PDB file of C-alpha atoms in Angstrom:
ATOM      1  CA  UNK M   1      -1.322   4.381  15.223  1.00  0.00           C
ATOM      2  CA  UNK M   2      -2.923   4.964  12.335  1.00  0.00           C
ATOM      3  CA  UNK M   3      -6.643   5.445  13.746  1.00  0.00           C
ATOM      4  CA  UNK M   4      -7.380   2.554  11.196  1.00  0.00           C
ATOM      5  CA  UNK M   5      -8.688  -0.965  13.073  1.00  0.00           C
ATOM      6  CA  UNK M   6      -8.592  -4.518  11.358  1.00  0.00           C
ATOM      7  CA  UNK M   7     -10.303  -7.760  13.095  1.00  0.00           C
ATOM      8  CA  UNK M   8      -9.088 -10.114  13.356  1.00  0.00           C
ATOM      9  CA  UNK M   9      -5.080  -9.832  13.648  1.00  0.00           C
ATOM     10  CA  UNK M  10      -4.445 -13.215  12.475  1.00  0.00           C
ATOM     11  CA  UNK M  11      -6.897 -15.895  11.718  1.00  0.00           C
ATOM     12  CA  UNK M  12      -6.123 -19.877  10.998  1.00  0.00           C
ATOM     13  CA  UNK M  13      -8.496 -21.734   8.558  1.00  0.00           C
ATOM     14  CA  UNK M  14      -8.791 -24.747   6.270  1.00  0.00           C
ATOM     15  CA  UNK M  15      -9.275 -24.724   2.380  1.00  0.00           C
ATOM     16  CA  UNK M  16     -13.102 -24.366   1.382  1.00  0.00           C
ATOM     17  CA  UNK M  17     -13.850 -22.360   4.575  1.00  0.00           C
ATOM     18  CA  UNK M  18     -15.481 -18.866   4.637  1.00  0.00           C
ATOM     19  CA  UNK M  19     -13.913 -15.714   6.233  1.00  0.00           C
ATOM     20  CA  UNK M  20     -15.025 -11.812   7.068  1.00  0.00           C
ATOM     21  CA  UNK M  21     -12.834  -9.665   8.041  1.00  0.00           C
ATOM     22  CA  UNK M  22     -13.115  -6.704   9.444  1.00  0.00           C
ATOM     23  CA  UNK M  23     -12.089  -2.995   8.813  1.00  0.00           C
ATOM     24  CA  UNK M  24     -12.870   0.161  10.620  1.00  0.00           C
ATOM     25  CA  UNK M  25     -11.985   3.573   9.034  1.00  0.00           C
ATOM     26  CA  UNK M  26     -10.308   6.714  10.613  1.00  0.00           C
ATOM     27  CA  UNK M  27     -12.861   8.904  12.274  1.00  0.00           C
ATOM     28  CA  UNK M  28     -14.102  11.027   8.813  1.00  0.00           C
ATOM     29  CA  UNK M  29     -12.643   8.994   6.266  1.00  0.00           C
ATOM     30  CA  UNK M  30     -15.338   8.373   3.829  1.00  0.00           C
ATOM     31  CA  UNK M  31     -13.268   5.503   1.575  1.00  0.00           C
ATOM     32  CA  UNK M  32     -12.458   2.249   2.556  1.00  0.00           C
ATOM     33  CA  UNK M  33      -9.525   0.240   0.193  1.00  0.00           C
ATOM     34  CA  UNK M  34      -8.846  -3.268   0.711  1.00  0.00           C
ATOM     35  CA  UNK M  35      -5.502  -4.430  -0.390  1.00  0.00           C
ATOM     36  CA  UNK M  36      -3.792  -8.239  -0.153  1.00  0.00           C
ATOM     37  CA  UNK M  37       0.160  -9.037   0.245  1.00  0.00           C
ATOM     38  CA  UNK M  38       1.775 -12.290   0.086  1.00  0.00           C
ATOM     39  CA  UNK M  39       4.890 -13.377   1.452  1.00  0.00           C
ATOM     40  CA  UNK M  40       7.447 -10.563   0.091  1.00  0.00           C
ATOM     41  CA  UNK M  41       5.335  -9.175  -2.496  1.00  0.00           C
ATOM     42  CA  UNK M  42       3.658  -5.307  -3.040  1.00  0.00           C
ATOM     43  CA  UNK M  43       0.228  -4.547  -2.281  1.00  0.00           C
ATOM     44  CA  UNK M  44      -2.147  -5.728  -4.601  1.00  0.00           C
ATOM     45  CA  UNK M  45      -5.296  -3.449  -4.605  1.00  0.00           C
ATOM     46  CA  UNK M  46      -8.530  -5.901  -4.425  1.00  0.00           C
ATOM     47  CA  UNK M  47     -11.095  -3.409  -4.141  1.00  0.00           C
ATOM     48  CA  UNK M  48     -12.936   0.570  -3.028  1.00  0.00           C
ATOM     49  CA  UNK M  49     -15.810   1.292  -1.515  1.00  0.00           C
ATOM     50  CA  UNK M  50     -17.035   5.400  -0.576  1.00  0.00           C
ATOM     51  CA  UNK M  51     -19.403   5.990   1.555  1.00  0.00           C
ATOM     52  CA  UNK M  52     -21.072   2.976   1.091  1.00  0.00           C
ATOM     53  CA  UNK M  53     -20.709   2.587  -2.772  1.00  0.00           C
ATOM     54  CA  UNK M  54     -18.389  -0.068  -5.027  1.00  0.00           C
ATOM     55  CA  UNK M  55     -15.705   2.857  -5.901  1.00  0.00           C
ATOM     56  CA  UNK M  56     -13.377   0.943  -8.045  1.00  0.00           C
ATOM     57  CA  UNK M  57     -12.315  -2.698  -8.531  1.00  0.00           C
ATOM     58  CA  UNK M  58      -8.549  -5.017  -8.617  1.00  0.00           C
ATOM     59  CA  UNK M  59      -7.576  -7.612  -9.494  1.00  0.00           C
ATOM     60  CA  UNK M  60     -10.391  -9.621  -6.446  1.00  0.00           C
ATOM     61  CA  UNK M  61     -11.298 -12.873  -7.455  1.00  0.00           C
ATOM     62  CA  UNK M  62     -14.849 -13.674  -7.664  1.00  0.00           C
ATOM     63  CA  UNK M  63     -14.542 -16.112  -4.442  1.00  0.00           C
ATOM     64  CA  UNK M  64     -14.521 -12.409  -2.442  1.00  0.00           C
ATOM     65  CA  UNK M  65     -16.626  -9.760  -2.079  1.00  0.00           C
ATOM     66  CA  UNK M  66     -16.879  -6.331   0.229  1.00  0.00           C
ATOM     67  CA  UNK M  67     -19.009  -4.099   1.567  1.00  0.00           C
ATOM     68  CA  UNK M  68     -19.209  -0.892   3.519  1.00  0.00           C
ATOM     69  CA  UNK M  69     -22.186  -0.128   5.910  1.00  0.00           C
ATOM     70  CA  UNK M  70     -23.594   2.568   6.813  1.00  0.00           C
ATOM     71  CA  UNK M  71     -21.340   3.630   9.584  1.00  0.00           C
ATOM     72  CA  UNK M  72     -18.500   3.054   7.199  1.00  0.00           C
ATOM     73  CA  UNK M  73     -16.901   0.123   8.801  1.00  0.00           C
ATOM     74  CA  UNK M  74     -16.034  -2.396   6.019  1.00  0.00           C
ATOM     75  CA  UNK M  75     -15.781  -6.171   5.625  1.00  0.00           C
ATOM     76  CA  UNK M  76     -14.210  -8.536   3.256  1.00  0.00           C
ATOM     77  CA  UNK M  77     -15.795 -11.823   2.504  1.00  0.00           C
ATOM     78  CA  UNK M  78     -13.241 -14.534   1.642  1.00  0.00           C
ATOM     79  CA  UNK M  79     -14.825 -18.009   0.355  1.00  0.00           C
ATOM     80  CA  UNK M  80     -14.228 -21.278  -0.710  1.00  0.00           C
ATOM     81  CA  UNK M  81     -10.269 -20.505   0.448  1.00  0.00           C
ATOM     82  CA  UNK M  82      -7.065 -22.072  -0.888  1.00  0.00           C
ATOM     83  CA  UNK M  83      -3.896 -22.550   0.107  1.00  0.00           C
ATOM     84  CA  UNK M  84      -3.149 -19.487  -2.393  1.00  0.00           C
ATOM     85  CA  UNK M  85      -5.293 -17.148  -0.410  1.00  0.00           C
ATOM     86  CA  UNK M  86      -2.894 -16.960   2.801  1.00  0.00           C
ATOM     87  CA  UNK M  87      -1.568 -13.428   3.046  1.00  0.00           C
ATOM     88  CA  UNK M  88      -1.755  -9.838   4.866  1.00  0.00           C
ATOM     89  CA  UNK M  89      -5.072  -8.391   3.801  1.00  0.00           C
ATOM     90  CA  UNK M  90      -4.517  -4.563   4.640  1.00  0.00           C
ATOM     91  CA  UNK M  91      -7.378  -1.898   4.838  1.00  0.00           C
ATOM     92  CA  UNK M  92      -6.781   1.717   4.088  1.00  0.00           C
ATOM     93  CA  UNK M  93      -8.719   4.601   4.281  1.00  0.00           C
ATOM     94  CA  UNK M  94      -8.465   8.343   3.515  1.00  0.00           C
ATOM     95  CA  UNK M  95     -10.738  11.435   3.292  1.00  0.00           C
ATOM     96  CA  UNK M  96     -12.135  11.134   0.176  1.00  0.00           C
ATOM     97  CA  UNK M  97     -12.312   8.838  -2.708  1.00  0.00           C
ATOM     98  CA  UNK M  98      -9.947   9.516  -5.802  1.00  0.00           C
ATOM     99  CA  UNK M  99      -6.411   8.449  -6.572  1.00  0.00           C
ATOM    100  CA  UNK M 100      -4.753  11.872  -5.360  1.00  0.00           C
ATOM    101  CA  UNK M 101      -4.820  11.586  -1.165  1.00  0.00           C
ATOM    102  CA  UNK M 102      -3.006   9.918   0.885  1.00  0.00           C
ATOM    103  CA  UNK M 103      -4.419   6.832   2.330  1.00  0.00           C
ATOM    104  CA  UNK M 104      -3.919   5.592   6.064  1.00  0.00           C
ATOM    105  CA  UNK M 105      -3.450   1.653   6.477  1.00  0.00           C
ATOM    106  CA  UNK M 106      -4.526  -0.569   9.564  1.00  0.00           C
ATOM    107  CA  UNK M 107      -2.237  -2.812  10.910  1.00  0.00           C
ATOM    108  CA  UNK M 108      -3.350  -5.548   8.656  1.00  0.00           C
ATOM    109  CA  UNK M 109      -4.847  -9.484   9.156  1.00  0.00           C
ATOM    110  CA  UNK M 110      -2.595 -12.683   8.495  1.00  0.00           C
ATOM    111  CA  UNK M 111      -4.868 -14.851   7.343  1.00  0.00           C
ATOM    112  CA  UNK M 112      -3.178 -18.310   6.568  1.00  0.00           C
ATOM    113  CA  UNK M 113      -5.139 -21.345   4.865  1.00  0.00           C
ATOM    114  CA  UNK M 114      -4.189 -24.289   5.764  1.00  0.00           C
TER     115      UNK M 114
ATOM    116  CA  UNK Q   1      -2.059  -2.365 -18.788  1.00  0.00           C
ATOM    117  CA  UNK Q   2      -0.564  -0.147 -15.981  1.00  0.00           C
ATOM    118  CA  UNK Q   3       2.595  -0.689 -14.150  1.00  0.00           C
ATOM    119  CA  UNK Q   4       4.378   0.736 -11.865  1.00  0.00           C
ATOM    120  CA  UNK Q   5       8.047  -0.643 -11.871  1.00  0.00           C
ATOM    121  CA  UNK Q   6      10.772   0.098  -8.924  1.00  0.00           C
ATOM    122  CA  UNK Q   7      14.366  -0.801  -9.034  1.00  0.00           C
ATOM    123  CA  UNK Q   8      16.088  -2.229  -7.169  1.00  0.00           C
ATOM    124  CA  UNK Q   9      13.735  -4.898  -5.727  1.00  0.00           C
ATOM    125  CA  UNK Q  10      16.383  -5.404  -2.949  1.00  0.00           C
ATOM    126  CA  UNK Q  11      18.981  -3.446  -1.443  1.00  0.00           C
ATOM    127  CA  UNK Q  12      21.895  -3.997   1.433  1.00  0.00           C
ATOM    128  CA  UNK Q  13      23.662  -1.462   2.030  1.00  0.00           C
ATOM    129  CA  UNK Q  14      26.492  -0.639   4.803  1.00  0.00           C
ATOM    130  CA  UNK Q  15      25.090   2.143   7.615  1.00  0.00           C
ATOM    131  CA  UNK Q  16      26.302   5.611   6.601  1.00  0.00           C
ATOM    132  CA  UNK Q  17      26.246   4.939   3.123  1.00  0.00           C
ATOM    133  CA  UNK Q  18      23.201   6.626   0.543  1.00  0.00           C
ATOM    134  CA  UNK Q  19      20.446   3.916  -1.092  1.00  0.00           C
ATOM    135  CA  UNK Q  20      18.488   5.217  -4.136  1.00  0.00           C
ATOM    136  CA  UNK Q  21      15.257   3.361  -5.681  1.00  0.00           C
ATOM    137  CA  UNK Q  22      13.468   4.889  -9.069  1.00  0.00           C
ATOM    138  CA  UNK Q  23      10.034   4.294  -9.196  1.00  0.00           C
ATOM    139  CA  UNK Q  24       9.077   4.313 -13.167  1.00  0.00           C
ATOM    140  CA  UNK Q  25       5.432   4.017 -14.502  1.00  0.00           C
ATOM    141  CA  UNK Q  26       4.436   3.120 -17.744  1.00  0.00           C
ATOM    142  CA  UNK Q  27       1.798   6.036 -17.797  1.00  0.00           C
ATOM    143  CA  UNK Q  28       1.692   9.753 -16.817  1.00  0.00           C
ATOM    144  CA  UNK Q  29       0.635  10.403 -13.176  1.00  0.00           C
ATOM    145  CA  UNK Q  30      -1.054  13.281 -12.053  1.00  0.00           C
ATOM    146  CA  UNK Q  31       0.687  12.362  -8.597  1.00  0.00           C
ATOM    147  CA  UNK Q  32       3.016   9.993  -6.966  1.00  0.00           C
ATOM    148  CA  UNK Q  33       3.186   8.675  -3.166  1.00  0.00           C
ATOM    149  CA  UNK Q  34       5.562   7.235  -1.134  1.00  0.00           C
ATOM    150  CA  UNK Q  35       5.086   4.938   1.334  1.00  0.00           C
ATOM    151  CA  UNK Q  36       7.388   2.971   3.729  1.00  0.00           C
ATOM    152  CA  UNK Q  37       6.882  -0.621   5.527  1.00  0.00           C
ATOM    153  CA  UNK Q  38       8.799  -1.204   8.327  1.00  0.00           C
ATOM    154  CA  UNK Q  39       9.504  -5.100   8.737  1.00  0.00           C
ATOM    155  CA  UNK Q  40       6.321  -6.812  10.242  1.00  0.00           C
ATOM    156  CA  UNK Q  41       4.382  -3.339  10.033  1.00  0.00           C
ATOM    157  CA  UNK Q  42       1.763  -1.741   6.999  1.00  0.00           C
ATOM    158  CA  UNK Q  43       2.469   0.507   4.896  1.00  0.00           C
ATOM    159  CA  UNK Q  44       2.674   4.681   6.063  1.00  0.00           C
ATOM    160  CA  UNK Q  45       2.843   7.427   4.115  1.00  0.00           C
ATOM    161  CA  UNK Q  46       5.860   9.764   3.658  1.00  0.00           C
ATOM    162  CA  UNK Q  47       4.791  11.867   1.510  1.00  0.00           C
ATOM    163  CA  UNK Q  48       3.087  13.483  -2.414  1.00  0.00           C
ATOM    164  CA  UNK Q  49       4.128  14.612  -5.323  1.00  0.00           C
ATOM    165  CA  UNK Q  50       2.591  16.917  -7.843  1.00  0.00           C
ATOM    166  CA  UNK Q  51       4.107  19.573  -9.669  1.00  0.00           C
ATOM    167  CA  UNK Q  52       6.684  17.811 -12.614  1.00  0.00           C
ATOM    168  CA  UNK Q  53      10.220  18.168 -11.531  1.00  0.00           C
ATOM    169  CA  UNK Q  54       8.969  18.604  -7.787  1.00  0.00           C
ATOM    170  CA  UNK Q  55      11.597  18.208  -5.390  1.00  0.00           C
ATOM    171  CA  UNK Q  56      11.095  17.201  -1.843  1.00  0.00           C
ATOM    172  CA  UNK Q  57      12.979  16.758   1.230  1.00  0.00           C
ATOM    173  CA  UNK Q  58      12.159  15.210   4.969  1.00  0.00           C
ATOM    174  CA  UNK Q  59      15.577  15.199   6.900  1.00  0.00           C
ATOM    175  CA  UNK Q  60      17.661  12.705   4.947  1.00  0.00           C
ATOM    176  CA  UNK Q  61      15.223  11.517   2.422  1.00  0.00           C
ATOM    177  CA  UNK Q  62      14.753  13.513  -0.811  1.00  0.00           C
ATOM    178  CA  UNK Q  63      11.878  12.282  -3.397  1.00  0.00           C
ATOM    179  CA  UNK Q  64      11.936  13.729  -7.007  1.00  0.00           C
ATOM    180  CA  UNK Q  65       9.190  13.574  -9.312  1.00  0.00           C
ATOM    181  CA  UNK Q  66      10.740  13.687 -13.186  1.00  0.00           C
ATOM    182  CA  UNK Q  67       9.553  16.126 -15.709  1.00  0.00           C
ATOM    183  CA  UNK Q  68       7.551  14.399 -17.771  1.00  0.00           C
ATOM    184  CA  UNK Q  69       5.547  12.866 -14.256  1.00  0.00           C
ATOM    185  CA  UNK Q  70       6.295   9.434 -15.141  1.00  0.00           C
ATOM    186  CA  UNK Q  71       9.061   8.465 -12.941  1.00  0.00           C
ATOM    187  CA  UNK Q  72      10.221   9.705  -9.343  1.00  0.00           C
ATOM    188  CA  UNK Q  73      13.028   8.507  -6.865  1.00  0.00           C
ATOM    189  CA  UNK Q  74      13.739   8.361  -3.336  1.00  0.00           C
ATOM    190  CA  UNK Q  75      16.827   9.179  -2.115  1.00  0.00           C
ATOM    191  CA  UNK Q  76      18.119   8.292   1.338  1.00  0.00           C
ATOM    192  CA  UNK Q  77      21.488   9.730   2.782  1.00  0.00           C
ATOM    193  CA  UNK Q  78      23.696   8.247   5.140  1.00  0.00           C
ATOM    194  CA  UNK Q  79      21.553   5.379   6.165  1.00  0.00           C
ATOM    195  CA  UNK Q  80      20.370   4.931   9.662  1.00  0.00           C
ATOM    196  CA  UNK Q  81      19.295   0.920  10.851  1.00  0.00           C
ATOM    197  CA  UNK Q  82      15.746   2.938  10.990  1.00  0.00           C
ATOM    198  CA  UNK Q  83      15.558   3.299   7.892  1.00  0.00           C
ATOM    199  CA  UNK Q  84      15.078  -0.328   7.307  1.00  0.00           C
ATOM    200  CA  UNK Q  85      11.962  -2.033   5.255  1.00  0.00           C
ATOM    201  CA  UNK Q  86      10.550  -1.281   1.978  1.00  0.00           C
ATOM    202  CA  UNK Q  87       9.703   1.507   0.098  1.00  0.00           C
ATOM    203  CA  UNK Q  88       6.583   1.856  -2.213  1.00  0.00           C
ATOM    204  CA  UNK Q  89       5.755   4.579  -4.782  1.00  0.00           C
ATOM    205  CA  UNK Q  90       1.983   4.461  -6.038  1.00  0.00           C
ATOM    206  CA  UNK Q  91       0.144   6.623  -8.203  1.00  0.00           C
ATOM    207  CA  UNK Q  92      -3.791   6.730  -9.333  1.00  0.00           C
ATOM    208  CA  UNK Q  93      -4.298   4.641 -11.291  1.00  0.00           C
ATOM    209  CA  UNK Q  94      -5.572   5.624 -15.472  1.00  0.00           C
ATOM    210  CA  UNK Q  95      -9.192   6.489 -15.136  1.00  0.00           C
ATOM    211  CA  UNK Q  96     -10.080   5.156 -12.015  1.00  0.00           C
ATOM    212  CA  UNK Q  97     -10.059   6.109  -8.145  1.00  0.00           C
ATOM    213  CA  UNK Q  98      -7.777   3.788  -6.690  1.00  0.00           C
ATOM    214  CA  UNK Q  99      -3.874   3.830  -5.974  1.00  0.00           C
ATOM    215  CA  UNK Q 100      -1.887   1.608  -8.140  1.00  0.00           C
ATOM    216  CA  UNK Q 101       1.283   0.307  -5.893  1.00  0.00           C
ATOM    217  CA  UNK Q 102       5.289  -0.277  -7.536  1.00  0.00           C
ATOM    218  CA  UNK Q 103       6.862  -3.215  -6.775  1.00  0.00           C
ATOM    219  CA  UNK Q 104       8.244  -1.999  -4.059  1.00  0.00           C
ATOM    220  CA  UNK Q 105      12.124  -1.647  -2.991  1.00  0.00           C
ATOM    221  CA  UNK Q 106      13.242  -3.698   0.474  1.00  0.00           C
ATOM    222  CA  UNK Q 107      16.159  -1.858   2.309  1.00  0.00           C
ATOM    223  CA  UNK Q 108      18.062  -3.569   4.516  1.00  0.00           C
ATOM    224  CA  UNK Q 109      20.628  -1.532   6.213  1.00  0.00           C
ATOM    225  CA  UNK Q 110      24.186  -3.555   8.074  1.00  0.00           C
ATOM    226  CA  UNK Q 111      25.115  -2.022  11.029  1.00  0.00           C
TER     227      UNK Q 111
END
């Protein structure tokens, strides 16, 4: 267990419908990373946020946006969905915010579009 | 742009026998990770790499990080069916905060 939380584990929607999901850091971890894997691919990183602030930005289409509040828990908006969209959207976390720690991931949701 | 290329993308190999992937970036890294994603799970850590030329070892696994810090590898001896799923390297990405993920390598190991 990684101390990391993601709601929902799996979620079932049609296209054009909105999603938030739902990640909750380790106990101190200051930065939040959202990531997004389809079937048999590597983790594409969408997007950072650090103690409440837009750290650094992927390749996340303009249908999502994040946020982190102010007790660092983060969410992911997912809109207008396609069929495309169905993946593993993982959240990480770590102590601070640059490129050189290691990063903790939560067990992940499956979202699929149908 | 950046990229962070691993090779092999797959690999079957017979239990008891050693598995290798290189992890080769197209820019210097200050740092490298490894991570490893068990079939079904999320990604965990194994372990960093800093120094050029740094050598590392955790039981049967040895990670190398090449001189010039733009390549590393993960060796594996003597393959146990744990040791199954697959294996990412990731480094920061140029100029920003964020971990930049390889391709990753899938390990499947016959028992």
């Amino acid at each position: 267990d990684s101390g990391v939380t993601q709601t929902p584990k799996h979620l079932i929607t049609a296209t054009g419908q909105r999603v938030t999901l739902r990640c909750s850091p380790r106990s101190g971890d200051l930065s939040v990373y959202w990531y997004q894997q389809s079937l048999d691919q590597g983790l594409q990183f969408l997007i950072q946020y650090y103690n409440g602030e837009e750290r650094a930005k992927g390749n996340i289409l303009e249908r999502f946006s994040a946020q982190q509040f102010p007790d660092l828990h983060s969410e992911l908006n997912l809109s207008s969905l396609e069929l495309g969209d169905s993946a593993l959207y993982f959240c990480a976390s770590s102590v601070s915010g640059t490129g050189s720690i290691e990063q903790f991931f939560g067990p992940g949701t499956r979202l699929t579009v149908l | 742009g950046q990229q962070v290329m691993q090779i092999p993308q797959y690999q079957h190999v017979q239990e008891g026998e050693d598995f290798t992937t290189y992890c080769n970036s197209s820019t210097t890294l200050s740092n490298i990770q490894w991570y490893k994603q068990r079939p079904g799970g999320h990604p965990v850590f194994l372990i960093q790499l800093v120094k050029s030329g740094e050598v590392k070892k955790q039981k049967r696994l040895t990670f190398q990080f090449g001189e010039a810090k733009k390549n590393s590898s993960l060796h594996i001896t003597a393959t146990q069916t744990t040791d199954v799923g697959t294996y990412f390297c990731a480094g920061p990405e140029t100029g920003a905060n964020n971990l930049f993920f390889g391709t990753g390598t899938r390990l499947t190991v016959i028992p």
